[in-house]
PDB file of C-alpha atoms in Angstrom:
ATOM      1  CA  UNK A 579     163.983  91.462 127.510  1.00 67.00           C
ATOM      2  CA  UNK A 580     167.210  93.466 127.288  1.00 81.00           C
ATOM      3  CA  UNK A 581     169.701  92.777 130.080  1.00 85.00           C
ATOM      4  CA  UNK A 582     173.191  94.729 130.213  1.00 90.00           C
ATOM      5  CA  UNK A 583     176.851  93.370 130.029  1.00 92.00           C
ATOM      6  CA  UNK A 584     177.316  94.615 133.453  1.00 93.00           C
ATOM      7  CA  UNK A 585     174.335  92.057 134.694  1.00 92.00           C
ATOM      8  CA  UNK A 586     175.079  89.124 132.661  1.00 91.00           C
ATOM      9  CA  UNK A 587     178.610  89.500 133.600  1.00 93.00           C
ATOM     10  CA  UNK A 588     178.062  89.427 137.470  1.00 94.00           C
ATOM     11  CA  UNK A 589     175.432  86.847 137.346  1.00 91.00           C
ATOM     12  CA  UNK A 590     177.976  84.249 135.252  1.00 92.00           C
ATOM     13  CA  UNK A 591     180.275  85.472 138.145  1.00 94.00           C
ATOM     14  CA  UNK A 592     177.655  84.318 140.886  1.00 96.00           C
ATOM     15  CA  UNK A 593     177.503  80.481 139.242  1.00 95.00           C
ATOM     16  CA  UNK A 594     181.217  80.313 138.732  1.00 95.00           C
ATOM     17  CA  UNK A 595     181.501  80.589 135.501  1.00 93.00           C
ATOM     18  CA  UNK A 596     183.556  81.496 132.173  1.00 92.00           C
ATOM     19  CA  UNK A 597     184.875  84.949 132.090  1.00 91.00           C
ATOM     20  CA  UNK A 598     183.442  86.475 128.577  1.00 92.00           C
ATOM     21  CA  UNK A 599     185.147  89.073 126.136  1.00 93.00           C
ATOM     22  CA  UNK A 600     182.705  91.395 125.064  1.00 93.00           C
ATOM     23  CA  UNK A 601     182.369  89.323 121.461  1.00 94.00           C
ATOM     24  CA  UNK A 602     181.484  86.381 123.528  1.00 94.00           C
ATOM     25  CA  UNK A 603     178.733  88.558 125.104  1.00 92.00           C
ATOM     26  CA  UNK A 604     177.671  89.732 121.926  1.00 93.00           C
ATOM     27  CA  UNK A 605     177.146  86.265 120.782  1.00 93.00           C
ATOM     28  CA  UNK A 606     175.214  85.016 124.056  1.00 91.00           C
ATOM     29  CA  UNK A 607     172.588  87.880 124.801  1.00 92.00           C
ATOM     30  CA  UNK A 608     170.609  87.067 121.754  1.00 92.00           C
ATOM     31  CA  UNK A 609     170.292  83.364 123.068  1.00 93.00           C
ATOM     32  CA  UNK A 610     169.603  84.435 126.957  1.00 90.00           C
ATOM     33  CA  UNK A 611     166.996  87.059 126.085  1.00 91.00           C
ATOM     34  CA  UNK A 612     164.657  84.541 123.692  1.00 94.00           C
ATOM     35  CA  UNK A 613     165.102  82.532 126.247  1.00 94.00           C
ATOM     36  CA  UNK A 614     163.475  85.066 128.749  1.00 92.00           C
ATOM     37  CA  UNK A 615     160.776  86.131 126.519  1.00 93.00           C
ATOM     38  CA  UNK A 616     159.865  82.632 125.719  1.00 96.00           C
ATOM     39  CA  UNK A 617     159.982  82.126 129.675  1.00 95.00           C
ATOM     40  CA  UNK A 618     157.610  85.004 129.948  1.00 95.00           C
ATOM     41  CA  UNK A 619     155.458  83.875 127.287  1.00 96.00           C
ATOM     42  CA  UNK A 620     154.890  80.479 129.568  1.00 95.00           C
ATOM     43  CA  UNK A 621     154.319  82.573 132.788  1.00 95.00           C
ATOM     44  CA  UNK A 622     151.676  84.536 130.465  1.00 96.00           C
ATOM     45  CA  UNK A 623     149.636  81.596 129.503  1.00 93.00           C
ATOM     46  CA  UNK A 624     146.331  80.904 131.103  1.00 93.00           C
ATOM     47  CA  UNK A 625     145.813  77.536 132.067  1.00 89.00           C
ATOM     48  CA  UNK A 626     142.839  78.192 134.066  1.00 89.00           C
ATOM     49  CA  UNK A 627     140.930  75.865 131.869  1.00 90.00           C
ATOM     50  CA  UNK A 628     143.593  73.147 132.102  1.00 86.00           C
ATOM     51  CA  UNK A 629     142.894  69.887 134.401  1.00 82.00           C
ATOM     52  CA  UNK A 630     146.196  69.468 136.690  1.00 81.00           C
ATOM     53  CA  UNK A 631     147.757  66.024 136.051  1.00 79.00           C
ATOM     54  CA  UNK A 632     148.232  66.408 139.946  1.00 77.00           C
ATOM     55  CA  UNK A 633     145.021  65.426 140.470  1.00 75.00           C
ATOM     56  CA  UNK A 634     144.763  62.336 137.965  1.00 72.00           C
ATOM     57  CA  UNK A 635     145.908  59.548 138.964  1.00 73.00           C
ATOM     58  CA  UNK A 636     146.668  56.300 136.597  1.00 72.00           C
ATOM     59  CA  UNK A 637     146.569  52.776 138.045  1.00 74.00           C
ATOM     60  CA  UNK A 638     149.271  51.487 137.752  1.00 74.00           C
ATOM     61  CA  UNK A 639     150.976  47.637 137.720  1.00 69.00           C
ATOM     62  CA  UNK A 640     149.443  45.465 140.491  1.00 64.00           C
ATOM     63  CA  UNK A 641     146.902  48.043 141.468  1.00 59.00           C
ATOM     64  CA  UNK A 642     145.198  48.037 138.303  1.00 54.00           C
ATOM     65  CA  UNK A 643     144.805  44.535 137.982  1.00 56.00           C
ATOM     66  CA  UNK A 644     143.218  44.134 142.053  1.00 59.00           C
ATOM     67  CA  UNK A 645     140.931  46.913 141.389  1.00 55.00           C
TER      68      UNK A 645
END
């Protein structure tokens, strides 16, 4: 997922951060845009098959050993 310098610029702006020279761009897109296409590729999984640990639930301590 391509982003500009214009975007990444103003959104390290908006969280206070480190003004970057256009090499120090250069360097961090690569990193920020596997990180959003492995981001998407978690969004894209289906889990629809997958038991939600929400709804297990372990005894634990001195409620396993009453029950």
């Amino acid at each position: 997922m391509p982003i500009s310098d214009e975007t990444l610029n103003r959104i390290i702006a908006e969280y206070g951060g480190f003004e970057l020279s256009a090499e120090e761009l250069e360097l961090v897109k690569p990193e920020l845009e596997n990180y959003l296409t492995e981001l998407q590729n978690l969004r894209d999984l289906d889990l629809s098959d997958v038991m939600s640990s929400r709804l297990l639930r372990a005894a634990e301590g001195a409620e396993a050993d009453a029950g």
